[in-house]
XYZ file of C-alpha atoms in Angstrom:
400
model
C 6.485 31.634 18.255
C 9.215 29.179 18.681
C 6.953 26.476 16.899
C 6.252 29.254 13.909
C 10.056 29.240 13.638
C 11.089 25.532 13.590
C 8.321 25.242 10.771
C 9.720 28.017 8.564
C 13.473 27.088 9.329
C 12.076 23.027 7.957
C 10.458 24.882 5.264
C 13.623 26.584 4.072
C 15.654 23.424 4.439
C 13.624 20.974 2.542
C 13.212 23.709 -0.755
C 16.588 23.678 -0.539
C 17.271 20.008 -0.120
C 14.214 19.368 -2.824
C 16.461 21.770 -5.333
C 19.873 20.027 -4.881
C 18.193 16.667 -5.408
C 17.112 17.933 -8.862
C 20.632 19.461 -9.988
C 22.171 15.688 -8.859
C 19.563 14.085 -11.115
C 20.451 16.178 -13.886
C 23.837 15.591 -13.384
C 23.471 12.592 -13.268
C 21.237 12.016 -16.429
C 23.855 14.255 -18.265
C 26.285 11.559 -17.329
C 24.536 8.865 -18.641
C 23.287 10.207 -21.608
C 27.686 10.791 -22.115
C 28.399 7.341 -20.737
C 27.689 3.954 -21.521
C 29.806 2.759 -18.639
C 27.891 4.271 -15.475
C 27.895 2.140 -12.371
C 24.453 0.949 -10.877
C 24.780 2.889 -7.870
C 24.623 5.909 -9.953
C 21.272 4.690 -11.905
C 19.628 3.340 -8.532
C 20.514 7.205 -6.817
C 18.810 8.668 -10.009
C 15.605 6.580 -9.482
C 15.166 6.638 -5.724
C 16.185 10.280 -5.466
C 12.297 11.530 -6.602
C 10.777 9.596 -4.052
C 12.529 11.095 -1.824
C 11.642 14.438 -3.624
C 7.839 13.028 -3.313
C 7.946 12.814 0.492
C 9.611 16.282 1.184
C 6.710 18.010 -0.744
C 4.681 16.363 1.329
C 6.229 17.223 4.625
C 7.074 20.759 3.750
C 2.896 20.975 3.232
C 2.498 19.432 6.622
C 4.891 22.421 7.881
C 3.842 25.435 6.007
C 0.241 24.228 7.001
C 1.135 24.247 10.811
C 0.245 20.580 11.850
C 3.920 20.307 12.899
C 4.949 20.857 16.620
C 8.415 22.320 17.530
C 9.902 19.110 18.886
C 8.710 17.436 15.525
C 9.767 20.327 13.275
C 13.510 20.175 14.358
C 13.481 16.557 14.651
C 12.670 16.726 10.614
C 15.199 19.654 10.201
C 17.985 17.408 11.554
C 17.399 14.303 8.903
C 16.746 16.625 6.204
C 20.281 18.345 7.037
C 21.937 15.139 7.597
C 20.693 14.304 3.926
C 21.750 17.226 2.533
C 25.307 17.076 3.698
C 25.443 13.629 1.559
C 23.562 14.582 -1.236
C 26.283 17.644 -1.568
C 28.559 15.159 -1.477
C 27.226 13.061 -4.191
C 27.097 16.665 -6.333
C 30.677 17.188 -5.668
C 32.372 13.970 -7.042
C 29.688 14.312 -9.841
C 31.226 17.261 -11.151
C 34.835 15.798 -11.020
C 33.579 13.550 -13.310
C 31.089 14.418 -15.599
C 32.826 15.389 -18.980
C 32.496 18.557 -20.905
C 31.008 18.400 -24.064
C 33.980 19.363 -26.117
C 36.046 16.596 -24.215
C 38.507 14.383 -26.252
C 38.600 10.614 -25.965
C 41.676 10.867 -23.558
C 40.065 13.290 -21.876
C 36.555 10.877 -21.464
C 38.366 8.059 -20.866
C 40.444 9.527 -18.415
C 37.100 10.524 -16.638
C 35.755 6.989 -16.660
C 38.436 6.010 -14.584
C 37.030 8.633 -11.861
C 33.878 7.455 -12.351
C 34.839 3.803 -10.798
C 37.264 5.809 -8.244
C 34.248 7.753 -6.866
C 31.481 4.643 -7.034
C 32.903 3.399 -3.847
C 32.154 7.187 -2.243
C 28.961 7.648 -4.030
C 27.724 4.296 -2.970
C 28.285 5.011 0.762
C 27.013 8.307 0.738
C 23.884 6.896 -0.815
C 22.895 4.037 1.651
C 22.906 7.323 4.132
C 20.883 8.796 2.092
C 18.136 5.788 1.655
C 18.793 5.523 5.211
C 17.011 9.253 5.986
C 14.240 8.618 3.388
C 13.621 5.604 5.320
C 13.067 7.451 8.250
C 11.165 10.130 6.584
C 8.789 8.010 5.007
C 8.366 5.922 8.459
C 7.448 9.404 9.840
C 4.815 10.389 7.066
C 2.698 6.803 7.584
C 1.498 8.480 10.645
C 0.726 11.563 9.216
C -1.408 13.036 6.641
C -2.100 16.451 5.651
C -4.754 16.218 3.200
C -8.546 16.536 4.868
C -8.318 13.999 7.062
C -5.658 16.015 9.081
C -7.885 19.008 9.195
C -11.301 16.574 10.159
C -8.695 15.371 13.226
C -7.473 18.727 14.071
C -11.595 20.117 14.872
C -12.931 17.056 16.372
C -12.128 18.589 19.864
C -13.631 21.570 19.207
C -17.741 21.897 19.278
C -19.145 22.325 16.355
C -22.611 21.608 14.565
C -21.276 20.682 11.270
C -22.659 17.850 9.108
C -22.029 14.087 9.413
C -17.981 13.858 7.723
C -17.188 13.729 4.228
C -15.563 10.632 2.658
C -11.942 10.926 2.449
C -8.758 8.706 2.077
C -6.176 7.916 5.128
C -3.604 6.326 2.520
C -0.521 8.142 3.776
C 1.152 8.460 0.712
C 1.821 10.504 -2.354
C 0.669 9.099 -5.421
C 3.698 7.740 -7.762
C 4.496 8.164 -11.701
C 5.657 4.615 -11.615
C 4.513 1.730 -9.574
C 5.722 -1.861 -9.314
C 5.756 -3.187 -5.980
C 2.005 -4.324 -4.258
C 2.281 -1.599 -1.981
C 2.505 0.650 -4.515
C -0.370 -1.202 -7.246
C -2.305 -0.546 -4.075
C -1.492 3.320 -3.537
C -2.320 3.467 -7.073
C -5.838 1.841 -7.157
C -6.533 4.033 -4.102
C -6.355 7.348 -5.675
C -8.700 5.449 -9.107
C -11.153 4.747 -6.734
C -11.654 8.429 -5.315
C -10.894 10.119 -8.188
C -13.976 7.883 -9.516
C -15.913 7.828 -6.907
C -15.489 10.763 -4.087
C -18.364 9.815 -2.059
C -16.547 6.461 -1.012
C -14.038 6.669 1.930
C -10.516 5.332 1.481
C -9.269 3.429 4.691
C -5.411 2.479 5.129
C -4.284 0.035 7.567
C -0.840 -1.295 8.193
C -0.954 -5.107 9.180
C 2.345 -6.472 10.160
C 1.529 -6.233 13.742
C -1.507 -5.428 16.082
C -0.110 -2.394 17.189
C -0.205 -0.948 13.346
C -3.774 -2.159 12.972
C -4.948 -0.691 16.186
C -3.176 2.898 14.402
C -4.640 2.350 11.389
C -7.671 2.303 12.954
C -7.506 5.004 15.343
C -6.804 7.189 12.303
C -10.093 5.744 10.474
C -12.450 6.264 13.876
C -10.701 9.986 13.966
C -11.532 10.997 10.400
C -15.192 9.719 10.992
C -15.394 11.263 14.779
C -16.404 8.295 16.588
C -17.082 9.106 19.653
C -14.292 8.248 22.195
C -12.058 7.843 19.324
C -8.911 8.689 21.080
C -9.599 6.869 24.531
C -6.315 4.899 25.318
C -8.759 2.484 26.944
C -11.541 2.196 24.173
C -11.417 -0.635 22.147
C -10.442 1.026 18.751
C -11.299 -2.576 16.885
C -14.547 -2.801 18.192
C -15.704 0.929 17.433
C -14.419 1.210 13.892
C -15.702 -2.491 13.028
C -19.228 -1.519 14.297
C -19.063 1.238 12.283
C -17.636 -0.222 8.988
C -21.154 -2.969 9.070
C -23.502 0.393 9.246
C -24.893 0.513 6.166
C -25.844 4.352 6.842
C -22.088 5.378 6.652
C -21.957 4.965 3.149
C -19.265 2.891 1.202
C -15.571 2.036 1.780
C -12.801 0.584 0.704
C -10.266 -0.614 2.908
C -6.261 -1.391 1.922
C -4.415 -3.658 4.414
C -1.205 -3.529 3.763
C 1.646 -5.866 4.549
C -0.647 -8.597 6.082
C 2.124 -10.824 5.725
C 2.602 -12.868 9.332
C -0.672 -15.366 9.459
C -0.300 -15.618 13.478
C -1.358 -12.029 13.430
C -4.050 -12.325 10.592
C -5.504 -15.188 12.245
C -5.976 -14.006 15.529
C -7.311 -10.607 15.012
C -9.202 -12.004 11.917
C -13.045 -11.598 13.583
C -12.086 -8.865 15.555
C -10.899 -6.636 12.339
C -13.199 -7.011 9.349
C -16.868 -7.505 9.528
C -19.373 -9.037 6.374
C -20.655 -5.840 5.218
C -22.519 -5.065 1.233
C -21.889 -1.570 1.297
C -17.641 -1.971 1.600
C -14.426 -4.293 0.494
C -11.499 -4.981 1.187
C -8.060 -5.385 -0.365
C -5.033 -6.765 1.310
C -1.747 -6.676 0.233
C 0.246 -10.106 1.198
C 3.323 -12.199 0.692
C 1.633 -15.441 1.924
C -1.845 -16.015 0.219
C -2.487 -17.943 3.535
C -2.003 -14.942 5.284
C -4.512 -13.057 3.449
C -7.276 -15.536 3.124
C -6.663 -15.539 7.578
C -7.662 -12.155 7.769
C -10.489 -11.573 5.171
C -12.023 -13.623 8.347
C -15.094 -15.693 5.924
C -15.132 -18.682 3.998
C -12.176 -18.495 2.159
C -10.156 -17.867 5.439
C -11.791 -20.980 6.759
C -10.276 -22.756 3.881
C -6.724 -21.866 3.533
C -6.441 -22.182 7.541
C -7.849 -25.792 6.435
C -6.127 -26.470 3.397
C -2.672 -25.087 4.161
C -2.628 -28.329 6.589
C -3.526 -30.374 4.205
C -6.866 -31.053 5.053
C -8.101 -30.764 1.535
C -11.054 -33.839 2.265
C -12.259 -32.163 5.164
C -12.480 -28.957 4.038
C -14.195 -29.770 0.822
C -17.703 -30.926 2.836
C -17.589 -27.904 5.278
C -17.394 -25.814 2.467
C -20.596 -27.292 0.481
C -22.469 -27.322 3.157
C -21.402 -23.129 3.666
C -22.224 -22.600 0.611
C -25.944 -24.562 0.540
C -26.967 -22.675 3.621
C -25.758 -19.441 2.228
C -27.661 -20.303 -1.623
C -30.914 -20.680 0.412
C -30.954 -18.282 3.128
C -29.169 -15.656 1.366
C -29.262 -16.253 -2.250
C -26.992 -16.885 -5.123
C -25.996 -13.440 -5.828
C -25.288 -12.460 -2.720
C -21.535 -11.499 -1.960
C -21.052 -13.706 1.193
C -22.580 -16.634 -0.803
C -20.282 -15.453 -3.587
C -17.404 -15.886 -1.148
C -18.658 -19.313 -0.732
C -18.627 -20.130 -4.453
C -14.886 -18.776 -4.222
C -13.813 -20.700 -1.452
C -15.048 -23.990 -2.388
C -13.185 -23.672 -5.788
C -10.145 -22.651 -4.039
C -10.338 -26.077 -1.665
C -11.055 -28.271 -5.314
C -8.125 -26.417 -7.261
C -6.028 -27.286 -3.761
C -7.508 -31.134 -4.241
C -6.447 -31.102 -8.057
C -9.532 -31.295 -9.084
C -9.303 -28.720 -11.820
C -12.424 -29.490 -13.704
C -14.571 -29.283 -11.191
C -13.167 -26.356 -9.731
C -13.392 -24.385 -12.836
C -17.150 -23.691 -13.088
C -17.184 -22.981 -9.385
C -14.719 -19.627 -10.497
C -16.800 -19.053 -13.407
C -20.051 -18.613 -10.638
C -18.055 -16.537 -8.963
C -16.991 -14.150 -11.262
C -19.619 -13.898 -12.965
C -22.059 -13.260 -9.748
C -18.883 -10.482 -8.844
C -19.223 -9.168 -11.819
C -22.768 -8.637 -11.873
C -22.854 -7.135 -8.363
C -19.624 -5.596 -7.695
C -18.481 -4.743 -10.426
C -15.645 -5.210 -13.050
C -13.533 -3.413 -11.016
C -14.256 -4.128 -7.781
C -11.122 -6.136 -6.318
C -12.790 -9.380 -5.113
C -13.857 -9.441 -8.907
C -10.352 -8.889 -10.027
C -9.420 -11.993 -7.567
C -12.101 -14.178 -8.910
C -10.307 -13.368 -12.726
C -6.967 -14.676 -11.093
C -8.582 -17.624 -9.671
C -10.532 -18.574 -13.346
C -7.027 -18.117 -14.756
C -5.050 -20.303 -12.485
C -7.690 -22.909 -13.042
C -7.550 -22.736 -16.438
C -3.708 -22.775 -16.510
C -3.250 -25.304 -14.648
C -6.066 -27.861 -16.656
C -3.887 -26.868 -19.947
C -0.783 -28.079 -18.264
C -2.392 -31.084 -17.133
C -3.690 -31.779 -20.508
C -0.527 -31.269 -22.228
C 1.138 -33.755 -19.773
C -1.711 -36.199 -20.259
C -0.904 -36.391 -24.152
C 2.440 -36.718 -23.700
């Protein structure tokens, strides 16, 4: 009963928080469309304000669904109150402000001079207000309420229902507008199953170990491995096993944020496995970092190259890819990744010509087996156009 009653009372409060945030928008859009002369802080509010919209829908779903415990509930109810108070605020100074539409030019100019008086409390109330979405949208990477939530919520009951469907564990909305990687990747997410529903969606934060080990509890749960939430399982282990069975159909997987290389590096084998049937796309600041956790050939070169060993690298990597072009094949997507890495290690050495038919191979053996859109082929585009980019600027400096 109590539990009912935190949900509805976090219910009520987010409607009415999503509601306010609407009239400040307009307000502030009528302002704007008036003014020439509004601040940034007023713009920035105006943007970030329907993300913060986005993740309230999504929480007040979680609630009216009843996936939310008491503790949680009123936990929610007191950041969404906080946020409220300062969002009222911003309202408030907006309408002292915001000039009527019959206003003279005294009258206008007289309310431009407000405008720069309130900035200063408009621009503190807002960093309290990013501050709460920060925390809300921390909060809603460990939750979910789509099917995956309902798959978790039945695995302890007995039942003789079918293997799982497919479904995604990205644990966000999807956004009009998208600019940032983490966002591109959101974005290709949803593409991928709206295009194809049968293939499941993992998401898996990697700035630390303890992210990836969530990340993967979360994937083991929506497929009910068995022992799946055993503190003492080896989560890695399970899920990895499971991601190289053919039988379980196709993924994708988005690592996110796979930005420090110590952590790539070491958990690098024990994370992603050689599998045809699924791929992976990481998200990265440091292209070092990346290439450390994809955990094949390329890995072995940047871990190589980013030392400087460009000479020693280059043999290791022929002879990688000659044992993979017999035993496996040229079309084959770990002999692919061979193709890929050894034009990486030339393009490191400078030697652009030779590296360029090496990223042709590449994409055109992705392209032919994965796919146009598959993202390794979209890398091996990226690669062929660095190459090329960078044998144009050498020619140019050549004729100089």
């Amino acid at each position: 009963m109590a539990e009912a009653a935190a949900a509805v009372g976090l219910v009520a409060s987010i409607a009415s928080l999503i509601d306010l945030s609407a009239k400040v928008i307009s307000r502030i859009r009528d302002l704007t469309s008036k003014s020439s002369d509004v601040p940034e802080t007023f713009r920035a509010l105006s943007t970030r304000l329907p993300l913060l919209t986005a993740t309230l829908h999504h929480i007040q779903s979680q609630a009216e669904a009843g996936y939310l415990p008491e503790v949680v509930s009123k936990a929610l109810s007191a950041v969404v109150d906080l946020t409220s108070e300062q969002i009222s605020t911003v309202q408030i100074s907006l309408s002292k402000i915001l000039p009527s539409d019959g206003a003279s030019k005294v009258e206008r100019a007289l309310k431009a001079l407000k405008i720069l008086a309130k900035e200063d409390r408009i621009q503190q109330a807002s960093e309290k207000i990013y501050r709460n979405n920060d925390a809300l949208v921390l909060y809603q990477t460990t939750r979910h309420v789509e099917a995956c939530d309902r798959i978790l919520e039945t695995l302890s009951k007995p039942t003789q229902e079918s293997k799982p469907r497919p479904c995604s564990t990205v644990p966000f909305r999807r956004l009009l507008e998208w600019h940032w990687k983490s966002q591109l990747a959101i974005e290709y997410s949803y593409q991928v199953r709206n295009r194809s529903p049968e293939i499941w969606v993992f998401w898996v934060h990697a700035s630390s170990k303890a992210r990836i080990e969530e990340g993967y509890r979360r994937i083991a749960g929506v497929t009910r491995l068995p022992g799946w939430d055993d503190p003492k399982v080896n989560i890695l282990q399970l899920v990895r096993a499971w991601l190289r069975d053919e039988s379980n159909g196709r993924w994708m997987m988005i690592v996110d944020n796979a930005d420090d290389s110590n952590v790539s590096s070491n958990l690098a084998g024990e994370i992603l496995p050689e599998s045809s049937n699924g791929s992976v796309l990481v998200t990265a600041r440091s292209r070092e970092a990346a290439f450390e956790l994809v955990g094949n050939d390329e890995a072995d070169e940047s871990t190589s190259t980013g030392r400087g060993k460009y000479e020693e690298a280059e043999p290791m990597n022929r002879r990688a890819l000659d044992g993979r072009d017999k035993v496996l094949g040229k079309e084959h997507p770990d002999t692919l990744a061979s193709v890929s890495s050894l034009a990486s290690v030339l393009r490191n050495q400078g030697k652009y010509e030779e590296a360029e038919p090496m990223n042709r191979r590449a994409l055109d053996g992705r392209d032919k087996v994965l796919g146009k859109e598959h993202p390794n082929t979209l890398t091996s585009v990226s690669n062929l156009a660095s190459v090329l980019q960078r044998i144009r600027a050498s020619t140019k400096k050549r004729s100089r």
